[in-house]
């Protein structure tokens, strides 16, 4: 469970960095934004796989 909490912290940090960069005017097509977005996608996939393998239910809110 500790690993999952760490992943959630990393996910939230990347989301924060992406939002902050966007607010400062960085274009979504900028290489840094694309890289952060890809890193976020990888983390989310890893988190989902961990939850699935540990039989943890994931609730998605929009």
Tab-separated table of N, CA, C and O in Angstrom:
chain	number	residue	atom	x	y	z
A	1	UNK	N	0.820	-1.191	0.000
A	1	UNK	CA	0.000	0.000	0.000
A	1	UNK	C	0.869	1.262	0.000
A	1	UNK	O	0.478	2.276	-0.548
A	2	UNK	N	2.043	1.185	0.630
A	2	UNK	CA	2.960	2.323	0.674
A	2	UNK	C	3.370	2.745	-0.738
A	2	UNK	O	3.460	3.932	-1.025
A	3	UNK	N	3.610	1.760	-1.607
A	3	UNK	CA	3.984	2.055	-2.987
A	3	UNK	C	2.881	2.788	-3.734
A	3	UNK	O	3.148	3.675	-4.541
A	4	UNK	N	1.645	2.410	-3.462
A	4	UNK	CA	0.513	3.069	-4.111
A	4	UNK	C	0.388	4.513	-3.657
A	4	UNK	O	0.100	5.398	-4.458
A	5	UNK	N	0.619	4.750	-2.387
A	5	UNK	CA	0.542	6.124	-1.870
A	5	UNK	C	1.632	6.983	-2.504
A	5	UNK	O	1.396	8.139	-2.848
A	6	UNK	N	2.808	6.401	-2.673
A	6	UNK	CA	3.913	7.129	-3.309
A	6	UNK	C	3.564	7.468	-4.752
A	6	UNK	O	3.820	8.571	-5.220
A	7	UNK	N	2.965	6.499	-5.457
A	7	UNK	CA	2.566	6.743	-6.838
A	7	UNK	C	1.520	7.849	-6.909
A	7	UNK	O	1.582	8.699	-7.802
A	8	UNK	N	0.571	7.852	-5.980
A	8	UNK	CA	-0.447	8.912	-5.958
A	8	UNK	C	0.189	10.276	-5.750
A	8	UNK	O	-0.220	11.262	-6.369
A	9	UNK	N	1.198	10.338	-4.896
A	9	UNK	CA	1.907	11.599	-4.678
A	9	UNK	C	2.607	12.055	-5.950
A	9	UNK	O	2.579	13.237	-6.304
A	10	UNK	N	3.233	11.120	-6.656
A	10	UNK	CA	3.919	11.452	-7.902
A	10	UNK	C	2.924	11.902	-8.975
A	10	UNK	O	3.187	12.841	-9.720
A	11	UNK	N	1.780	11.230	-9.030
A	11	UNK	CA	0.736	11.596	-9.990
A	11	UNK	C	0.247	13.017	-9.709
A	11	UNK	O	0.141	13.843	-10.616
A	12	UNK	N	-0.042	13.299	-8.454
A	12	UNK	CA	-0.533	14.625	-8.093
A	12	UNK	C	0.518	15.702	-8.371
A	12	UNK	O	0.197	16.790	-8.838
A	13	UNK	N	1.786	15.396	-8.112
A	13	UNK	CA	2.866	16.346	-8.378
A	13	UNK	C	2.967	16.651	-9.873
A	13	UNK	O	3.085	17.815	-10.277
A	14	UNK	N	2.893	15.628	-10.712
A	14	UNK	CA	2.948	15.848	-12.161
A	14	UNK	C	1.739	16.643	-12.640
A	14	UNK	O	1.878	17.530	-13.485
A	15	UNK	N	0.569	16.334	-12.121
A	15	UNK	CA	-0.634	17.097	-12.484
A	15	UNK	C	-0.454	18.567	-12.120
A	15	UNK	O	-0.816	19.452	-12.886
A	16	UNK	N	0.104	18.809	-10.950
A	16	UNK	CA	0.362	20.173	-10.501
A	16	UNK	C	1.344	20.878	-11.437
A	16	UNK	O	1.118	22.021	-11.848
A	17	UNK	N	2.435	20.195	-11.794
A	17	UNK	CA	3.447	20.791	-12.676
A	17	UNK	C	2.881	21.104	-14.058
A	17	UNK	O	3.176	22.147	-14.642
A	18	UNK	N	2.058	20.202	-14.588
A	18	UNK	CA	1.448	20.421	-15.897
A	18	UNK	C	0.521	21.635	-15.830
A	18	UNK	O	0.562	22.505	-16.710
A	19	UNK	N	-0.303	21.691	-14.805
A	19	UNK	CA	-1.221	22.822	-14.658
A	19	UNK	C	-0.456	24.135	-14.493
A	19	UNK	O	-0.793	25.145	-15.109
A	20	UNK	N	0.578	24.112	-13.663
A	20	UNK	CA	1.384	25.298	-13.428
A	20	UNK	C	2.041	25.785	-14.727
A	20	UNK	O	2.016	26.981	-15.033
A	21	UNK	N	2.595	24.854	-15.492
A	21	UNK	CA	3.231	25.219	-16.757
A	21	UNK	C	2.211	25.805	-17.733
A	21	UNK	O	2.488	26.787	-18.428
A	22	UNK	N	1.028	25.221	-17.761
A	22	UNK	CA	-0.034	25.716	-18.646
A	22	UNK	C	-0.463	27.126	-18.228
A	22	UNK	O	-0.634	28.007	-19.067
A	23	UNK	N	-0.606	27.327	-16.927
A	23	UNK	CA	-1.005	28.638	-16.426
A	23	UNK	C	0.039	29.711	-16.748
A	23	UNK	O	-0.304	30.878	-16.928
A	24	UNK	N	1.290	29.307	-16.823
A	24	UNK	CA	2.368	30.244	-17.146
A	24	UNK	C	2.498	30.480	-18.649
A	24	UNK	O	3.347	31.240	-19.088
A	25	UNK	N	1.657	29.797	-19.431
A	25	UNK	CA	1.619	30.050	-20.863
A	25	UNK	C	2.310	29.025	-21.741
A	25	UNK	O	2.421	29.212	-22.953
A	26	UNK	N	2.791	27.938	-21.159
A	26	UNK	CA	3.437	26.903	-21.962
A	26	UNK	C	2.380	26.213	-22.822
A	26	UNK	O	1.314	25.840	-22.332
A	27	UNK	N	2.652	26.097	-24.101
A	27	UNK	CA	1.710	25.471	-25.039
A	27	UNK	C	1.608	23.962	-24.778
A	27	UNK	O	2.594	23.320	-24.395
A	28	UNK	N	0.437	23.415	-25.006
A	28	UNK	CA	0.236	21.978	-24.813
A	28	UNK	C	1.095	21.143	-25.756
A	28	UNK	O	1.386	19.988	-25.472
A	29	UNK	N	1.496	21.742	-26.875
A	29	UNK	CA	2.319	21.014	-27.847
A	29	UNK	C	3.818	21.188	-27.598
A	29	UNK	O	4.624	20.602	-28.306
A	30	UNK	N	4.167	21.965	-26.578
A	30	UNK	CA	5.568	22.152	-26.228
A	30	UNK	C	6.158	20.805	-25.790
A	30	UNK	O	5.494	20.016	-25.124
A	31	UNK	N	7.397	20.574	-26.151
A	31	UNK	CA	8.053	19.304	-25.833
A	31	UNK	C	8.044	18.963	-24.360
A	31	UNK	O	7.863	17.802	-23.973
A	32	UNK	N	8.218	19.967	-23.504
A	32	UNK	CA	8.213	19.713	-22.051
A	32	UNK	C	6.834	19.275	-21.572
A	32	UNK	O	6.717	18.388	-20.714
A	33	UNK	N	5.796	19.903	-22.132
A	33	UNK	CA	4.430	19.524	-21.760
A	33	UNK	C	4.127	18.100	-22.232
A	33	UNK	O	3.525	17.311	-21.500
A	34	UNK	N	4.550	17.798	-23.444
A	34	UNK	CA	4.327	16.454	-23.982
A	34	UNK	C	5.040	15.429	-23.116
A	34	UNK	O	4.471	14.386	-22.760
A	35	UNK	N	6.273	15.733	-22.721
A	35	UNK	CA	7.041	14.807	-21.887
A	35	UNK	C	6.377	14.604	-20.523
A	35	UNK	O	6.246	13.470	-20.050
A	36	UNK	N	5.931	15.692	-19.898
A	36	UNK	CA	5.251	15.564	-18.606
A	36	UNK	C	3.959	14.767	-18.749
A	36	UNK	O	3.629	13.939	-17.894
A	37	UNK	N	3.240	15.001	-19.843
A	37	UNK	CA	1.994	14.283	-20.081
A	37	UNK	C	2.258	12.786	-20.273
A	37	UNK	O	1.522	11.943	-19.749
A	38	UNK	N	3.306	12.460	-21.001
A	38	UNK	CA	3.664	11.048	-21.210
A	38	UNK	C	4.075	10.398	-19.889
A	38	UNK	O	3.712	9.257	-19.614
A	39	UNK	N	4.823	11.148	-19.068
A	39	UNK	CA	5.213	10.631	-17.752
A	39	UNK	C	3.986	10.376	-16.887
A	39	UNK	O	3.902	9.357	-16.186
A	40	UNK	N	3.022	11.290	-16.959
A	40	UNK	CA	1.785	11.127	-16.200
A	40	UNK	C	1.024	9.892	-16.687
A	40	UNK	O	0.542	9.093	-15.882
A	41	UNK	N	0.933	9.727	-17.995
A	41	UNK	CA	0.258	8.546	-18.555
A	41	UNK	C	0.906	7.257	-18.061
A	41	UNK	O	0.216	6.304	-17.689
A	42	UNK	N	2.230	7.213	-18.056
A	42	UNK	CA	2.952	6.022	-17.596
A	42	UNK	C	2.662	5.737	-16.128
A	42	UNK	O	2.430	4.586	-15.740
A	43	UNK	N	2.681	6.792	-15.315
A	43	UNK	CA	2.397	6.620	-13.892
A	43	UNK	C	0.965	6.139	-13.656
A	43	UNK	O	0.722	5.271	-12.820
A	44	UNK	N	0.022	6.721	-14.389
A	44	UNK	CA	-1.377	6.317	-14.234
A	44	UNK	C	-1.574	4.860	-14.626
A	44	UNK	O	-2.299	4.117	-13.957
A	45	UNK	N	-0.920	4.437	-15.701
A	45	UNK	CA	-1.021	3.047	-16.139
A	45	UNK	C	-0.401	2.115	-15.095
A	45	UNK	O	-0.981	1.082	-14.746
A	46	UNK	N	0.762	2.507	-14.577
A	46	UNK	CA	1.420	1.703	-13.544
A	46	UNK	C	0.541	1.607	-12.302
A	46	UNK	O	0.386	0.530	-11.723
A	47	UNK	N	-0.051	2.724	-11.900
A	47	UNK	CA	-0.937	2.741	-10.744
A	47	UNK	C	-2.145	1.822	-10.966
A	47	UNK	O	-2.513	1.032	-10.102
A	48	UNK	N	-2.737	1.927	-12.155
A	48	UNK	CA	-3.897	1.087	-12.472
A	48	UNK	C	-3.534	-0.390	-12.424
A	48	UNK	O	-4.275	-1.209	-11.884
A	49	UNK	N	-2.386	-0.736	-12.978
A	49	UNK	CA	-1.953	-2.142	-12.963
A	49	UNK	C	-1.715	-2.634	-11.540
A	49	UNK	O	-2.060	-3.764	-11.205
A	50	UNK	N	-1.095	-1.795	-10.710
A	50	UNK	CA	-0.860	-2.167	-9.309
A	50	UNK	C	-2.183	-2.391	-8.589
A	50	UNK	O	-2.319	-3.353	-7.839
A	51	UNK	N	-3.120	-1.499	-8.809
A	51	UNK	CA	-4.423	-1.631	-8.154
A	51	UNK	C	-5.140	-2.889	-8.628
A	51	UNK	O	-5.747	-3.601	-7.827
A	52	UNK	N	-5.054	-3.163	-9.908
A	52	UNK	CA	-5.703	-4.349	-10.474
A	52	UNK	C	-5.060	-5.622	-9.941
A	52	UNK	O	-5.755	-6.560	-9.558
A	53	UNK	N	-3.733	-5.636	-9.880
A	53	UNK	CA	-3.050	-6.837	-9.397
A	53	UNK	C	-3.266	-7.041	-7.900
A	53	UNK	O	-3.225	-8.164	-7.409
A	54	UNK	N	-3.521	-5.973	-7.165
A	54	UNK	CA	-3.787	-6.074	-5.733
A	54	UNK	C	-5.279	-6.139	-5.436
A	54	UNK	O	-5.685	-6.103	-4.293
A	55	UNK	N	-6.087	-6.182	-6.505
A	55	UNK	CA	-7.543	-6.269	-6.380
A	55	UNK	C	-8.130	-5.080	-5.608
A	55	UNK	O	-9.048	-5.230	-4.806
A	56	UNK	N	-7.580	-3.892	-5.867
A	56	UNK	CA	-8.072	-2.675	-5.229
A	56	UNK	C	-9.013	-1.984	-6.193
A	56	UNK	O	-8.717	-1.852	-7.384
A	57	UNK	N	-10.136	-1.550	-5.689
A	57	UNK	CA	-11.119	-0.846	-6.518
A	57	UNK	C	-10.688	0.604	-6.717
A	57	UNK	O	-10.307	1.274	-5.773
A	58	UNK	N	-10.751	1.080	-7.965
A	58	UNK	CA	-10.401	2.458	-8.288
A	58	UNK	C	-11.694	3.196	-8.613
A	58	UNK	O	-12.464	2.769	-9.463
A	59	UNK	N	-11.921	4.304	-7.915
A	59	UNK	CA	-13.064	5.144	-8.214
A	59	UNK	C	-12.567	6.348	-8.976
A	59	UNK	O	-11.650	7.020	-8.548
A	60	UNK	N	-13.188	6.625	-10.108
A	60	UNK	CA	-12.807	7.748	-10.937
A	60	UNK	C	-13.857	8.829	-10.786
A	60	UNK	O	-15.044	8.579	-10.950
A	61	UNK	N	-13.396	10.033	-10.456
A	61	UNK	CA	-14.334	11.149	-10.371
A	61	UNK	C	-13.979	12.162	-11.444
A	61	UNK	O	-12.822	12.351	-11.775
A	62	UNK	N	-14.993	12.777	-11.996
A	62	UNK	CA	-14.764	13.782	-13.043
A	62	UNK	C	-15.292	15.113	-12.610
A	62	UNK	O	-16.044	15.268	-11.721
